[in-house]
mmCIF file of C-alpha atoms in Angstrom:
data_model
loop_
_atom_site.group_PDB
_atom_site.id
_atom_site.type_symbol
_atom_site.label_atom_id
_atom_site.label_comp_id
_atom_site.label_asym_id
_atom_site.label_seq_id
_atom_site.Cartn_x
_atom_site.Cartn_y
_atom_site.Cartn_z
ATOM 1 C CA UNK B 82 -82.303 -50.868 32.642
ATOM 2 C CA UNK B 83 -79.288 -50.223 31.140
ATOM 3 C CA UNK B 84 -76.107 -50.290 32.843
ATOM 4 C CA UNK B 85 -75.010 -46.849 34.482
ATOM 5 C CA UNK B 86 -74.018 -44.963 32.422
ATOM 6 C CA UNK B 87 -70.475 -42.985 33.368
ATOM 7 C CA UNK B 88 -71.363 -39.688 34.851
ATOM 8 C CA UNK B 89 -70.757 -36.547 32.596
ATOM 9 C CA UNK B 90 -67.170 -35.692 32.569
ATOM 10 C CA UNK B 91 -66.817 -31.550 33.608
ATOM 11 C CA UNK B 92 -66.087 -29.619 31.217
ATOM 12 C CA UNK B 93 -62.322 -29.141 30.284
ATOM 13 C CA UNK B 94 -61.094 -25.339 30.913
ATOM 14 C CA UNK B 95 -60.931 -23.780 27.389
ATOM 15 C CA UNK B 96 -59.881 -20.089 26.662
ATOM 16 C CA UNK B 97 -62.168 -18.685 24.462
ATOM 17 C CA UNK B 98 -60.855 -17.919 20.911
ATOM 18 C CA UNK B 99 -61.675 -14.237 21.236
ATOM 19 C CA UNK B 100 -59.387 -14.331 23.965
ATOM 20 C CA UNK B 101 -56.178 -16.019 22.436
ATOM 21 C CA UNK B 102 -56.801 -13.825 19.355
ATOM 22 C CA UNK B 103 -56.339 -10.680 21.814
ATOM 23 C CA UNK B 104 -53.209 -12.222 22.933
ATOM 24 C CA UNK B 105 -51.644 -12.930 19.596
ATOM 25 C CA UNK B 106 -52.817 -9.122 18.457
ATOM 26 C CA UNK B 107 -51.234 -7.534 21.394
ATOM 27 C CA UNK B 108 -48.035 -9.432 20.696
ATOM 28 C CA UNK B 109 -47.790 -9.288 17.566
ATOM 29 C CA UNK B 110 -48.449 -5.018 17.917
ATOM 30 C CA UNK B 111 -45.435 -5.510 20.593
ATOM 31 C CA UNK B 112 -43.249 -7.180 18.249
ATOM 32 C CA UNK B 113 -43.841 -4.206 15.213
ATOM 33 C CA UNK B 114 -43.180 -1.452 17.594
ATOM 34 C CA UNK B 115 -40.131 -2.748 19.113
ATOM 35 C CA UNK B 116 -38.803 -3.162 15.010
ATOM 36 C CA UNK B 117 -40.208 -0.161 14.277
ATOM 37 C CA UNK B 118 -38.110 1.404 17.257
ATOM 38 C CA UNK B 119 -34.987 -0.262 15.936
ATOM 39 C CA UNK B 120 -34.852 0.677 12.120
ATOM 40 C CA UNK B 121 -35.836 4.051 13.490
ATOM 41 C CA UNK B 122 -32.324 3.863 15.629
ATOM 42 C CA UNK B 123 -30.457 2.029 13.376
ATOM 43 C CA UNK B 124 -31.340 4.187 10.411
ATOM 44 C CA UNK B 125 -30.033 7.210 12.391
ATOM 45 C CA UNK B 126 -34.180 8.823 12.044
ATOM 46 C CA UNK B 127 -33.588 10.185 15.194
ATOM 47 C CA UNK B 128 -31.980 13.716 14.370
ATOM 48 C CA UNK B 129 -30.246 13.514 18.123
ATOM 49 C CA UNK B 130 -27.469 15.948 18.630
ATOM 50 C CA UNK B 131 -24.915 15.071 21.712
ATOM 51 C CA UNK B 132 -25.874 15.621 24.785
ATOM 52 C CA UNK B 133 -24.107 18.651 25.399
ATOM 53 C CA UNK B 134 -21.643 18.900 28.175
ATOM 54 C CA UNK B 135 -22.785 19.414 31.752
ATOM 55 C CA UNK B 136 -22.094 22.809 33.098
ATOM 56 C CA UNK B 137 -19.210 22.732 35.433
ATOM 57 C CA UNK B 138 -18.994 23.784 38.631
ATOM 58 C CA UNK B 139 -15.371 24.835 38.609
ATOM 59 C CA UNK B 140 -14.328 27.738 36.377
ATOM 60 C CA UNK B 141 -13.404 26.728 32.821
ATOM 61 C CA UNK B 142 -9.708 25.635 31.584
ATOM 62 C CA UNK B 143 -7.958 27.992 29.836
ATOM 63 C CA UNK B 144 -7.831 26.762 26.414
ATOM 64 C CA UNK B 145 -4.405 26.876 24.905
ATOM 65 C CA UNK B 146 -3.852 26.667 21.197
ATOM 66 C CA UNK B 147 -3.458 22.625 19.705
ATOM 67 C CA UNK B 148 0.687 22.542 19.528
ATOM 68 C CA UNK B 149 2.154 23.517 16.070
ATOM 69 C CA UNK B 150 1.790 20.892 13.474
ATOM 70 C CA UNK B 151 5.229 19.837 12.220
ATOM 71 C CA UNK B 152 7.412 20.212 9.143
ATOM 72 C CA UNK B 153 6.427 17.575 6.734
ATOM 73 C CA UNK B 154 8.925 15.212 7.169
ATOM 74 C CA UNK B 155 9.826 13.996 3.659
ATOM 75 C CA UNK B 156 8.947 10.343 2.982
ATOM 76 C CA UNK B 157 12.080 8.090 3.445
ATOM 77 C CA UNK B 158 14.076 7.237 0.271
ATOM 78 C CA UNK B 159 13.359 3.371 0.191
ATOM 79 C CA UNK B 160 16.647 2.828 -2.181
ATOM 80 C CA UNK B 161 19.694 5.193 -1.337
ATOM 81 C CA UNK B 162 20.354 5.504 -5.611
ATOM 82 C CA UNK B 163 18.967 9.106 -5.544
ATOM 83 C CA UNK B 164 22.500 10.575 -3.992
ATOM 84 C CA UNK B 165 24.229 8.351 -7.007
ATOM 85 C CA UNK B 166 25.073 10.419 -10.012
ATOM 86 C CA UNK B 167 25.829 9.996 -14.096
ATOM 87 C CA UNK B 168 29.608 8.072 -13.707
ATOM 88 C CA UNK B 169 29.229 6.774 -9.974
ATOM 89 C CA UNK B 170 30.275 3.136 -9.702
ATOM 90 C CA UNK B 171 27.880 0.547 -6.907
ATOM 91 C CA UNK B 172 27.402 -2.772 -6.037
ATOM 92 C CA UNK B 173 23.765 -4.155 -5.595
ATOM 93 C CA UNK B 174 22.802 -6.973 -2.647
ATOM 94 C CA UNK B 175 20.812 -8.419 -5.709
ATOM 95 C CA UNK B 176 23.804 -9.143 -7.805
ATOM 96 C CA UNK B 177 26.294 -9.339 -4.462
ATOM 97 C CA UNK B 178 24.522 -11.190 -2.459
ATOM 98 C CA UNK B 179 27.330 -10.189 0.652
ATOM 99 C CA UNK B 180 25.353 -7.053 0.560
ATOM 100 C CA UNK B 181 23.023 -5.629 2.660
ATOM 101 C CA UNK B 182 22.481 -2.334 0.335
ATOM 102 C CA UNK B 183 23.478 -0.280 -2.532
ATOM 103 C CA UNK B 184 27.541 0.416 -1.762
ATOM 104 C CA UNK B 185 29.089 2.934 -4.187
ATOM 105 C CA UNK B 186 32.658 2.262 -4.897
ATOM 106 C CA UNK B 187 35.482 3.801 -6.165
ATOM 107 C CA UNK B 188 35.038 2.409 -10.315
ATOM 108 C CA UNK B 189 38.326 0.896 -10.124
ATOM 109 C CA UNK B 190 37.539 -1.323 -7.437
ATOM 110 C CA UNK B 191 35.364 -4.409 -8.462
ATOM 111 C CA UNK B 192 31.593 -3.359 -8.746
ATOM 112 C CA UNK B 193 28.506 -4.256 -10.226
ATOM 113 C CA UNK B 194 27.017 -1.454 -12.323
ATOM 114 C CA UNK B 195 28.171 2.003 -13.569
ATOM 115 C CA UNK B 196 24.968 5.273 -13.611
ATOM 116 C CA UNK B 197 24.850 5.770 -17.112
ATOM 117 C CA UNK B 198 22.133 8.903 -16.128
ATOM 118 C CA UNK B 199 18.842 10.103 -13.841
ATOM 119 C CA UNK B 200 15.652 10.740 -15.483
ATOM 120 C CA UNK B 201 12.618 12.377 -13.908
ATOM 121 C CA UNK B 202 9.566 10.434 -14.181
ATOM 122 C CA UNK B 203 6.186 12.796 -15.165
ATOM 123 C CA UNK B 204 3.909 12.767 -12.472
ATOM 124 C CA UNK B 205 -0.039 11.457 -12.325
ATOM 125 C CA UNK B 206 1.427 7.487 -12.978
ATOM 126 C CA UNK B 207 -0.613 5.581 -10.598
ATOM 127 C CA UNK B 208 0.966 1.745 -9.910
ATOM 128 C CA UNK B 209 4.108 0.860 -9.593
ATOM 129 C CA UNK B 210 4.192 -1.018 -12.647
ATOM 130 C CA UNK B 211 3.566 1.524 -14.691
ATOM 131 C CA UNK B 212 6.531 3.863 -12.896
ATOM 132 C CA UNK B 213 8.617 1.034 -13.782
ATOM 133 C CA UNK B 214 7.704 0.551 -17.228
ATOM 134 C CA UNK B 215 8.026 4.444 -17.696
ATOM 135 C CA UNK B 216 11.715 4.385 -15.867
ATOM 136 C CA UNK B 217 12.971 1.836 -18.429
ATOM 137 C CA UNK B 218 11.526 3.921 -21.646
ATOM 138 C CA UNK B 219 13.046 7.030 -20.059
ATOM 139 C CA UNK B 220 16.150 4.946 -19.162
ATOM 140 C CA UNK B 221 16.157 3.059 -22.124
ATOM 141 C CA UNK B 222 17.875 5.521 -25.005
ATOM 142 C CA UNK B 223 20.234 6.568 -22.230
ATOM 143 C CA UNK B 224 21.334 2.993 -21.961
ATOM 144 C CA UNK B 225 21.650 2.110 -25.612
ATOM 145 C CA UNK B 226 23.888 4.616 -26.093
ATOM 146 C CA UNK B 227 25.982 4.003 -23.213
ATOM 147 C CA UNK B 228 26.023 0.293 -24.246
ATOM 148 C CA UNK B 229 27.035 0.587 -27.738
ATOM 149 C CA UNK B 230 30.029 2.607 -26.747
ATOM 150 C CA UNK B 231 31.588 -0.692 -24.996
ATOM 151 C CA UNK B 232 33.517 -3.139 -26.861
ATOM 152 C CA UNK B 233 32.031 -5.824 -27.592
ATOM 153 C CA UNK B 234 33.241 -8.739 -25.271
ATOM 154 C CA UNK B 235 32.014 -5.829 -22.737
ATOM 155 C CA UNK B 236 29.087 -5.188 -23.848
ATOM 156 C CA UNK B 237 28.037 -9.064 -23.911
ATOM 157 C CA UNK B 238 27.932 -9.050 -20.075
ATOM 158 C CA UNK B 239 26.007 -6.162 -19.611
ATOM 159 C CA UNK B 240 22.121 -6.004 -19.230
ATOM 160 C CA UNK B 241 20.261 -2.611 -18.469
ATOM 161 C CA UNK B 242 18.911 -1.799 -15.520
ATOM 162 C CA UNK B 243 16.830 1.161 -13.294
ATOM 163 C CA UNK B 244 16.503 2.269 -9.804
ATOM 164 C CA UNK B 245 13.168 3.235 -9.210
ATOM 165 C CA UNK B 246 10.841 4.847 -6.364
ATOM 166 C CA UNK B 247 8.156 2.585 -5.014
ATOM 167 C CA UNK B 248 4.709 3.879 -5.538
ATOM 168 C CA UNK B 249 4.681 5.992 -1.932
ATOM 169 C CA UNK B 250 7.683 7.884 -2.264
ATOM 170 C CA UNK B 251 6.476 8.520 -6.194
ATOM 171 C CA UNK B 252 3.467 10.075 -4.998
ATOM 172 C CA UNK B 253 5.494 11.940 -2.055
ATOM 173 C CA UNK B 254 7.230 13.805 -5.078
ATOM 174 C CA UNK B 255 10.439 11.256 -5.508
ATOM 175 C CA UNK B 256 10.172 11.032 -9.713
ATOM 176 C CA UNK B 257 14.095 10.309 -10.075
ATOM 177 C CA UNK B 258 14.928 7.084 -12.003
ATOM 178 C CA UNK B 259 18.563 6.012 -11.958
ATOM 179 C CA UNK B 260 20.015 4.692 -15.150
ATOM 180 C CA UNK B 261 22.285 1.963 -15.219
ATOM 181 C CA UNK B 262 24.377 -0.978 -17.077
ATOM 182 C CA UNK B 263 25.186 -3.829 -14.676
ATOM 183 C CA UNK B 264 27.004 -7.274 -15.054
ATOM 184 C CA UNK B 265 24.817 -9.863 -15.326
ATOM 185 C CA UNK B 266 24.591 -11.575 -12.105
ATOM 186 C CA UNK B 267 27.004 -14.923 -12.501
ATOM 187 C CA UNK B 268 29.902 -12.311 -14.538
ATOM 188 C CA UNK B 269 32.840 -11.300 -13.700
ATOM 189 C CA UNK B 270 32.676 -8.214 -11.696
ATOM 190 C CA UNK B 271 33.847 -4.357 -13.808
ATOM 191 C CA UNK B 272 37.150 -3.436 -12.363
ATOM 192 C CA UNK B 273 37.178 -0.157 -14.481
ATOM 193 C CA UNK B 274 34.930 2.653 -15.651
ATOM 194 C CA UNK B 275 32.786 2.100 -18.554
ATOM 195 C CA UNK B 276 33.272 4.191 -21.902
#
């Protein structure tokens, strides 16, 4: 005879694949109503109102009217130029560097740069590049005239210039551009008015 032959192993313990097919189905119908669920909620489907307010127990407060909104308060003026007028005489922090801001001085006291006029810039620009590019055209025939009026070793050390509103206080309403001829910043300061 042969020699014995090992005895028949037992049988493993197998799930049957009908079994681990219902398994992966259920899951798998888990995992699409739990998305379905959330697009539902995160697409706002759900036409929930708020949960109104509990009735109270207490009587109700006596509503009293919101306080009276206040006054617009107008926008700060970023540069103080919009009090200067045609004739006043200032000194500038960016030519005076002692400065802190805009001084106006009396024009036979050293100073930077004589108003030659104020413009009012038309409304609807919309950067602040293109308020100051309109400023200088505005400013510009004011300041040709004012220049050519000065005698000529004058005149050499003078370069135009404009004071004008940043774009907030433009669109707050602020359209006034401030005209000017100023020394050119290593010059001698002007000790008198201009012509």
């Amino acid at each position: 005879m042969s020699a014995e032959e090992p005895p028949a192993a037992s049988p493993s313990p197998r799930r049957s694949p009908g079994r681990r097919t219902a398994f992966v189905a259920a899951g798998v119908l888990v995992l699409l109503v739990v998305v379905a669920v959330l697009v539902v909620v995160l697409a706002g489907g759900g036409k929930h109102k708020a949960p109104a307010a509990a009735p109270s127990s207490s009587a109700p407060a006596p509503t009293t009217p919101p306080p009276p909104s206040p006054s617009p308060t107008p926008v700060p003026q970023t540069f103080p130029y919009v009090v200067l007028q045609a004739g006043d005489c200032v000194s500038d922090p960016s030519i005076t560097s002692s400065l802190k801001k805009v001084t106006k001085h009396d024009c036979h006291s050293p100073h930077d740069t004589q108003i030659t006029g104020l413009v009012q810039l038309p409304a609807g620009l919309k950067t602040a590049f293109d308020i100051n590019k309109q400023g200088r055209a505005l400013c510009k025939p004011i300041n040709d005239a004012a220049w050519h009026r000065q005698p000529a070793a004058l005149a050499d050390r003078l370069n135009e210039g404009i004071y004008f509103p940043d774009l907030k206080p433009y669109q707050a309403g602020t359209h006034t551009v401030t005209c000017m001829l100023e020394i050119g910043f290593r010059a001698s300061k002007l000790t008198a008015p201009l012509r």
